[in-house]
Amino acid sequence: MENKVLSYLGFAAKARKLVTGYNTCIYMMEKKKIRLLILAEDLSENSVKKMVSAAEKHKVPCKIYGAGEQLSRITGNAGKGIFGITDENFAKVISDGIDHIQSEQ
């Protein structure tokens, strides 16, 4: 299931339905474009707190999942730990996959 989530993240990146980085994701949430926010597990505590707060403010579902290096490599965005999915279908399948993985742990 983990490979499925990573594959869909890669597909979203190739389809240009993924945005990365703190400022870009904040801007896109303000524009109501992000359907799912994914934060890397190894992101700093301060960044996680700020992004979760922003996601709650803009009513965007937020998931903490995966290592930043692995997610960056899959999406082709080196050094990123904050990812916003802009497509409803990608957001649903990735969110469901993350929930399934986390419920098994």
PDB file of C-alpha atoms in Angstrom:
ATOM      1  CA  MET A   1       0.000   0.000   0.000  1.00  0.00           C
ATOM      2  CA  GLU A   2       2.896   2.368   0.733  1.00  0.00           C
ATOM      3  CA  ASN A   3       4.141   1.950  -2.849  1.00  0.00           C
ATOM      4  CA  LYS A   4       0.660   2.839  -4.100  1.00  0.00           C
ATOM      5  CA  VAL A   5       0.663   6.114  -2.140  1.00  0.00           C
ATOM      6  CA  LEU A   6       4.140   7.000  -3.401  1.00  0.00           C
ATOM      7  CA  SER A   7       3.142   6.131  -6.975  1.00  0.00           C
ATOM      8  CA  TYR A   8       0.111   8.397  -6.810  1.00  0.00           C
ATOM      9  CA  LEU A   9       2.262  11.203  -5.423  1.00  0.00           C
ATOM     10  CA  GLY A  10       4.576  10.742  -8.397  1.00  0.00           C
ATOM     11  CA  PHE A  11       1.622  10.739 -10.800  1.00  0.00           C
ATOM     12  CA  ALA A  12       0.253  13.922  -9.204  1.00  0.00           C
ATOM     13  CA  ALA A  13       3.641  15.607  -9.643  1.00  0.00           C
ATOM     14  CA  LYS A  14       3.859  14.582 -13.306  1.00  0.00           C
ATOM     15  CA  ALA A  15       0.299  15.778 -13.901  1.00  0.00           C
ATOM     16  CA  ARG A  16       1.202  19.132 -12.298  1.00  0.00           C
ATOM     17  CA  LYS A  17      -1.413  18.603  -9.595  1.00  0.00           C
ATOM     18  CA  LEU A  18       1.122  18.982  -6.783  1.00  0.00           C
ATOM     19  CA  VAL A  19       2.669  22.093  -5.253  1.00  0.00           C
ATOM     20  CA  THR A  20       5.556  22.124  -2.802  1.00  0.00           C
ATOM     21  CA  GLY A  21       7.090  24.344  -0.178  1.00  0.00           C
ATOM     22  CA  TYR A  22       5.834  26.441   2.702  1.00  0.00           C
ATOM     23  CA  ASN A  23       5.055  29.722   0.916  1.00  0.00           C
ATOM     24  CA  THR A  24       3.512  28.117  -2.165  1.00  0.00           C
ATOM     25  CA  CYS A  25       1.245  25.865  -0.107  1.00  0.00           C
ATOM     26  CA  ILE A  26       0.124  28.753   2.133  1.00  0.00           C
ATOM     27  CA  TYR A  27      -0.663  30.857  -0.965  1.00  0.00           C
ATOM     28  CA  MET A  28      -2.558  28.007  -2.652  1.00  0.00           C
ATOM     29  CA  MET A  29      -4.573  27.302   0.519  1.00  0.00           C
ATOM     30  CA  GLU A  30      -5.576  30.968   0.621  1.00  0.00           C
ATOM     31  CA  LYS A  31      -6.740  30.624  -2.997  1.00  0.00           C
ATOM     32  CA  LYS A  32      -8.663  27.443  -2.010  1.00  0.00           C
ATOM     33  CA  LYS A  33      -6.730  25.327  -4.533  1.00  0.00           C
ATOM     34  CA  ILE A  34      -5.274  22.648  -2.234  1.00  0.00           C
ATOM     35  CA  ARG A  35      -7.386  19.545  -1.556  1.00  0.00           C
ATOM     36  CA  LEU A  36      -4.865  17.699   0.657  1.00  0.00           C
ATOM     37  CA  LEU A  37      -1.764  18.850   2.512  1.00  0.00           C
ATOM     38  CA  ILE A  38       0.992  16.303   3.169  1.00  0.00           C
ATOM     39  CA  LEU A  39       3.762  17.042   5.650  1.00  0.00           C
ATOM     40  CA  ALA A  40       6.894  14.905   5.938  1.00  0.00           C
ATOM     41  CA  GLU A  41       7.346  13.148   9.297  1.00  0.00           C
ATOM     42  CA  ASP A  42      10.840  14.639   9.690  1.00  0.00           C
ATOM     43  CA  LEU A  43       9.699  18.239   9.184  1.00  0.00           C
ATOM     44  CA  SER A  44      10.589  20.617  12.024  1.00  0.00           C
ATOM     45  CA  GLU A  45       8.088  20.844  14.857  1.00  0.00           C
ATOM     46  CA  ASN A  46       7.607  24.573  14.249  1.00  0.00           C
ATOM     47  CA  SER A  47       6.844  24.059  10.535  1.00  0.00           C
ATOM     48  CA  VAL A  48       4.364  21.287  11.320  1.00  0.00           C
ATOM     49  CA  LYS A  49       2.592  23.486  13.868  1.00  0.00           C
ATOM     50  CA  LYS A  50       2.347  26.415  11.418  1.00  0.00           C
ATOM     51  CA  MET A  51       1.134  24.280   8.513  1.00  0.00           C
ATOM     52  CA  VAL A  52      -1.431  22.346  10.576  1.00  0.00           C
ATOM     53  CA  SER A  53      -2.760  25.650  11.886  1.00  0.00           C
ATOM     54  CA  ALA A  54      -3.003  27.076   8.354  1.00  0.00           C
ATOM     55  CA  ALA A  55      -4.682  23.881   7.096  1.00  0.00           C
ATOM     56  CA  GLU A  56      -7.282  24.060   9.875  1.00  0.00           C
ATOM     57  CA  LYS A  57      -7.896  27.744   9.168  1.00  0.00           C
ATOM     58  CA  HIS A  58      -8.506  27.044   5.456  1.00  0.00           C
ATOM     59  CA  LYS A  59     -10.332  23.728   6.108  1.00  0.00           C
ATOM     60  CA  VAL A  60      -7.771  21.648   4.194  1.00  0.00           C
ATOM     61  CA  PRO A  61      -7.242  18.022   5.291  1.00  0.00           C
ATOM     62  CA  CYS A  62      -3.688  17.485   6.487  1.00  0.00           C
ATOM     63  CA  LYS A  63      -1.676  14.242   6.737  1.00  0.00           C
ATOM     64  CA  ILE A  64       1.762  13.659   8.241  1.00  0.00           C
ATOM     65  CA  TYR A  65       3.397  10.896   6.232  1.00  0.00           C
ATOM     66  CA  GLY A  66       6.763   9.620   5.019  1.00  0.00           C
ATOM     67  CA  ALA A  67      10.333  10.841   5.088  1.00  0.00           C
ATOM     68  CA  GLY A  68      11.012  14.188   3.441  1.00  0.00           C
ATOM     69  CA  GLU A  69      13.892  12.822   1.365  1.00  0.00           C
ATOM     70  CA  GLN A  70      11.784   9.953  -0.002  1.00  0.00           C
ATOM     71  CA  LEU A  71       8.805  12.193  -0.813  1.00  0.00           C
ATOM     72  CA  SER A  72      11.112  14.758  -2.440  1.00  0.00           C
ATOM     73  CA  ARG A  73      12.721  12.099  -4.616  1.00  0.00           C
ATOM     74  CA  ILE A  74       9.361  10.634  -5.699  1.00  0.00           C
ATOM     75  CA  THR A  75       7.955  14.054  -6.627  1.00  0.00           C
ATOM     76  CA  GLY A  76      11.149  15.414  -8.175  1.00  0.00           C
ATOM     77  CA  ASN A  77      11.383  18.331  -5.727  1.00  0.00           C
ATOM     78  CA  ALA A  78      14.674  18.119  -3.829  1.00  0.00           C
ATOM     79  CA  GLY A  79      14.711  19.286  -0.230  1.00  0.00           C
ATOM     80  CA  LYS A  80      10.958  19.724   0.220  1.00  0.00           C
ATOM     81  CA  GLY A  81       8.840  18.467   3.102  1.00  0.00           C
ATOM     82  CA  ILE A  82       5.512  20.205   2.457  1.00  0.00           C
ATOM     83  CA  PHE A  83       3.289  19.030  -0.390  1.00  0.00           C
ATOM     84  CA  GLY A  84      -0.137  20.220  -1.530  1.00  0.00           C
ATOM     85  CA  ILE A  85      -2.350  18.119  -3.802  1.00  0.00           C
ATOM     86  CA  THR A  86      -4.580  20.295  -5.988  1.00  0.00           C
ATOM     87  CA  ASP A  87      -6.688  17.566  -7.645  1.00  0.00           C
ATOM     88  CA  GLU A  88      -9.691  16.135  -5.774  1.00  0.00           C
ATOM     89  CA  ASN A  89      -9.250  12.592  -7.150  1.00  0.00           C
ATOM     90  CA  PHE A  90      -5.524  12.376  -6.352  1.00  0.00           C
ATOM     91  CA  ALA A  91      -6.236  13.849  -2.903  1.00  0.00           C
ATOM     92  CA  LYS A  92      -8.878  11.219  -2.136  1.00  0.00           C
ATOM     93  CA  VAL A  93      -6.871   8.185  -3.227  1.00  0.00           C
ATOM     94  CA  ILE A  94      -3.678   9.400  -1.490  1.00  0.00           C
ATOM     95  CA  SER A  95      -5.559  10.295   1.703  1.00  0.00           C
ATOM     96  CA  ASP A  96      -7.304   6.910   1.757  1.00  0.00           C
ATOM     97  CA  GLY A  97      -3.970   5.141   1.182  1.00  0.00           C
ATOM     98  CA  ILE A  98      -2.258   7.041   4.019  1.00  0.00           C
ATOM     99  CA  ASP A  99      -5.187   6.305   6.355  1.00  0.00           C
ATOM    100  CA  HIS A 100      -5.002   2.608   5.469  1.00  0.00           C
ATOM    101  CA  ILE A 101      -1.236   2.458   6.122  1.00  0.00           C
ATOM    102  CA  GLN A 102      -1.519   4.347   9.404  1.00  0.00           C
ATOM    103  CA  SER A 103      -4.411   2.193  10.621  1.00  0.00           C
ATOM    104  CA  GLU A 104      -2.273  -0.948  10.131  1.00  0.00           C
ATOM    105  CA  GLN A 105       0.554   0.380  12.314  1.00  0.00           C
TER     106      GLN A 105
END
